[in-house]
Structure formats: structure tokens, C-alpha cells
Tab-separated table of C-alpha atoms in Angstrom:
chain	number	residue	atom	x	y	z
A	1	UNK	CA	-13.867	10.934	-3.658
A	2	UNK	CA	-11.329	13.094	-1.302
A	3	UNK	CA	-8.264	14.953	-2.898
A	4	UNK	CA	-4.973	15.272	-0.552
A	5	UNK	CA	-1.331	15.252	-0.395
A	6	UNK	CA	0.177	12.878	1.662
A	7	UNK	CA	3.537	13.789	3.292
A	8	UNK	CA	6.388	12.083	2.629
A	9	UNK	CA	7.688	9.093	5.041
A	10	UNK	CA	10.323	7.017	5.911
A	11	UNK	CA	9.651	2.815	5.372
A	12	UNK	CA	11.235	-0.490	6.046
A	13	UNK	CA	9.913	-2.253	3.276
A	14	UNK	CA	10.396	-5.168	0.435
A	15	UNK	CA	9.671	-5.513	-3.059
A	16	UNK	CA	7.883	-8.122	-5.256
A	17	UNK	CA	6.890	-8.737	-8.951
A	18	UNK	CA	3.479	-10.015	-8.597
A	19	UNK	CA	-0.055	-10.583	-10.040
A	20	UNK	CA	-3.026	-9.663	-7.943
A	21	UNK	CA	-4.074	-13.134	-6.757
A	22	UNK	CA	-0.683	-13.435	-5.679
A	23	UNK	CA	-0.806	-10.480	-2.969
A	24	UNK	CA	-2.279	-11.900	0.042
A	25	UNK	CA	0.010	-14.561	-0.109
A	26	UNK	CA	3.582	-12.504	-0.132
A	27	UNK	CA	1.760	-9.829	2.318
A	28	UNK	CA	1.656	-12.841	4.846
A	29	UNK	CA	5.513	-13.232	4.415
A	30	UNK	CA	6.874	-9.778	3.649
A	31	UNK	CA	5.164	-7.982	6.495
A	32	UNK	CA	6.540	-11.564	8.786
A	33	UNK	CA	9.968	-10.458	7.711
A	34	UNK	CA	9.753	-6.848	7.851
A	35	UNK	CA	8.210	-6.616	11.905
A	36	UNK	CA	10.638	-8.913	12.014
A	37	UNK	CA	13.577	-6.710	11.178
A	38	UNK	CA	12.356	-3.327	12.733
A	39	UNK	CA	11.866	-5.742	15.876
A	40	UNK	CA	15.734	-6.945	15.491
A	41	UNK	CA	16.934	-3.025	14.765
A	42	UNK	CA	14.771	-1.479	16.968
A	43	UNK	CA	13.263	0.884	14.599
A	44	UNK	CA	9.839	2.091	16.115
A	45	UNK	CA	6.191	1.599	13.808
A	46	UNK	CA	5.504	5.115	12.804
A	47	UNK	CA	2.086	4.017	10.821
A	48	UNK	CA	0.004	1.555	9.622
A	49	UNK	CA	0.748	-0.755	6.670
A	50	UNK	CA	1.197	0.883	3.086
A	51	UNK	CA	0.884	-1.517	-0.125
A	52	UNK	CA	2.364	0.481	-3.060
A	53	UNK	CA	1.253	-0.724	-6.276
A	54	UNK	CA	3.333	0.195	-9.835
A	55	UNK	CA	1.283	0.096	-12.684
A	56	UNK	CA	-1.524	-2.019	-10.648
A	57	UNK	CA	-3.151	-4.047	-13.754
A	58	UNK	CA	-6.908	-4.532	-15.452
A	59	UNK	CA	-5.635	-8.123	-16.183
A	60	UNK	CA	-4.906	-10.242	-12.605
A	61	UNK	CA	-3.109	-12.474	-14.417
A	62	UNK	CA	-0.660	-9.321	-15.534
A	63	UNK	CA	2.252	-8.907	-12.456
A	64	UNK	CA	3.549	-6.071	-11.646
A	65	UNK	CA	5.418	-4.528	-9.133
A	66	UNK	CA	4.560	-4.087	-5.110
A	67	UNK	CA	5.988	-2.964	-2.374
A	68	UNK	CA	4.847	-3.415	0.970
A	69	UNK	CA	6.240	-1.192	3.691
A	70	UNK	CA	5.994	-0.460	7.211
A	71	UNK	CA	6.943	3.344	7.975
A	72	UNK	CA	8.764	3.899	10.872
A	73	UNK	CA	10.948	6.500	12.911
A	74	UNK	CA	14.415	7.142	11.324
A	75	UNK	CA	17.137	5.396	13.265
A	76	UNK	CA	19.762	6.234	15.035
A	77	UNK	CA	21.758	3.540	13.027
A	78	UNK	CA	20.702	0.633	11.994
A	79	UNK	CA	22.217	-2.684	9.826
A	80	UNK	CA	19.198	-4.538	7.423
A	81	UNK	CA	19.295	-7.694	6.756
A	82	UNK	CA	19.024	-8.585	2.484
A	83	UNK	CA	15.753	-8.119	1.321
A	84	UNK	CA	14.450	-5.562	3.700
A	85	UNK	CA	15.628	-1.810	3.250
A	86	UNK	CA	14.622	1.659	4.142
A	87	UNK	CA	13.439	4.341	1.656
A	88	UNK	CA	11.407	7.354	1.904
A	89	UNK	CA	8.259	7.137	0.480
A	90	UNK	CA	7.997	10.702	-1.705
A	91	UNK	CA	4.771	12.727	-1.159
A	92	UNK	CA	1.766	11.450	-2.998
A	93	UNK	CA	-1.139	13.966	-4.755
A	94	UNK	CA	-3.869	11.460	-4.977
A	95	UNK	CA	-7.958	10.932	-4.816
A	96	UNK	CA	-8.585	8.380	-2.331
A	97	UNK	CA	-11.043	6.729	-0.667
A	98	UNK	CA	-11.930	4.272	2.462
A	99	UNK	CA	-13.156	0.859	2.468
A	100	UNK	CA	-15.016	-1.481	5.195
A	101	UNK	CA	-15.506	-4.467	4.391
A	102	UNK	CA	-14.090	-8.497	3.287
A	103	UNK	CA	-10.786	-8.660	1.338
A	104	UNK	CA	-13.103	-10.475	-1.053
A	105	UNK	CA	-14.558	-7.142	-2.454
A	106	UNK	CA	-11.832	-4.897	-1.948
A	107	UNK	CA	-12.041	-4.236	-6.156
A	108	UNK	CA	-15.568	-4.651	-6.789
A	109	UNK	CA	-16.841	-2.404	-3.411
A	110	UNK	CA	-13.579	-0.531	-3.679
A	111	UNK	CA	-11.536	-0.288	-6.584
A	112	UNK	CA	-14.395	-0.431	-8.755
A	113	UNK	CA	-16.627	2.678	-7.409
A	114	UNK	CA	-13.301	5.069	-6.752
A	115	UNK	CA	-12.228	4.707	-10.274
A	116	UNK	CA	-15.267	5.367	-11.834
A	117	UNK	CA	-15.802	8.180	-9.843
A	118	UNK	CA	-12.118	9.220	-10.921
A	119	UNK	CA	-13.175	8.512	-14.480
A	120	UNK	CA	-16.739	10.667	-14.443
A	121	UNK	CA	-14.379	13.884	-13.207
A	122	UNK	CA	-11.716	13.454	-15.712
A	123	UNK	CA	-8.575	12.575	-12.902
A	124	UNK	CA	-5.421	11.426	-14.626
A	125	UNK	CA	-3.995	8.754	-12.359
A	126	UNK	CA	-0.317	8.510	-12.456
A	127	UNK	CA	-0.298	4.762	-12.432
A	128	UNK	CA	0.911	4.713	-8.729
A	129	UNK	CA	-1.604	3.457	-5.834
A	130	UNK	CA	-1.722	3.015	-2.816
A	131	UNK	CA	-3.576	0.796	-0.161
A	132	UNK	CA	-3.270	1.978	3.426
A	133	UNK	CA	-4.241	-0.825	6.362
A	134	UNK	CA	-5.659	1.052	9.482
A	135	UNK	CA	-7.282	-1.563	10.510
A	136	UNK	CA	-7.149	-5.481	9.199
A	137	UNK	CA	-8.623	-8.336	11.263
A	138	UNK	CA	-8.233	-10.697	9.010
A	139	UNK	CA	-9.313	-11.086	5.063
A	140	UNK	CA	-13.085	-12.322	5.959
A	141	UNK	CA	-13.260	-9.710	8.623
A	142	UNK	CA	-16.052	-7.087	7.766
A	143	UNK	CA	-14.316	-4.607	9.610
A	144	UNK	CA	-11.350	-4.182	7.605
A	145	UNK	CA	-10.300	-0.318	7.194
A	146	UNK	CA	-8.125	0.295	4.044
A	147	UNK	CA	-7.470	3.561	2.581
A	148	UNK	CA	-7.435	2.985	-1.487
A	149	UNK	CA	-5.145	6.104	-2.449
A	150	UNK	CA	-4.610	6.449	-6.651
A	151	UNK	CA	-1.902	9.050	-7.746
A	152	UNK	CA	-2.689	12.006	-9.392
A	153	UNK	CA	-0.164	13.098	-12.765
A	154	UNK	CA	0.627	16.730	-12.239
A	155	UNK	CA	-0.956	18.680	-14.860
């Protein structure tokens, strides 16, 4: 478990209220639309995909808000289509751990150990978490590299 502060960054994003099992299907659709929108507006990609979860539930059938975010360089002038928007992801104080492997094991082998370690250390989580997709080769690839970040509450 690492403690770090992630700098603020400009992202092109779409937001959706989903359950955990719905995320993968919506990610495919939203990420494709965001990539197309960035290309149409001439926005340069400035980093890996970031999925921001607001109030990630313990119950996989409970809905929560997910922002699908693509970091971009600041535009000179961009006209965005409906559904896509630019925003500044604020600086983020967090604990993090990097998971390598298949999507099916992300929660058991990535999230769960980090949450156990955070609980043992007495960390106060903010309710926002992020997944940074440093390498994505498909849901079944053992070579995916996803950084899991849990926001820390200010003490």
C-alpha cells in the first residue's frame, strides 16, 4: 500500500449510474464515444484511462456513479457533443496498489487486499476511488495493469 497525492488533470468524461456488473459493458461504449469525441475535437490524449467511482458499494447490485475519464491536453477551442464534457479531476490524496491480471480477479486480488490493509492501518476513506488503466489488453489478459486508488478523508 502506497500513500500518494495525484495531481489534478483535465479529462474528457461521461458519467453513468451503474451496478458493478454493468461497468464493463458501459465502459466499452463510453470509452469508444470519448475516444471518438477527443479525435473529433482534436484533443491530445494526456494519460491512461481513469474510472472514478463515487460511493463504490459492497453489494454488486447497488447502483453508484461512475465517471469514465480520458486525460487530455487543454484544448484551444473545443465544441463537445452531447454526453461528453471536459472537467478538471481535482488533486487526490489516496492509498494505492497496482493490480496485474484478469478483470474477473480485480476485486478479490486487487481491491480486497488493499481494503484489508487500509482497515488494519486505520485509514479513513473518502468514498471516492479510482482505477487507472496503465495497460489494458482485454478482460481475460493476465498482463493487464490497473492501479487501484482509494481517496483519503482529510483529518
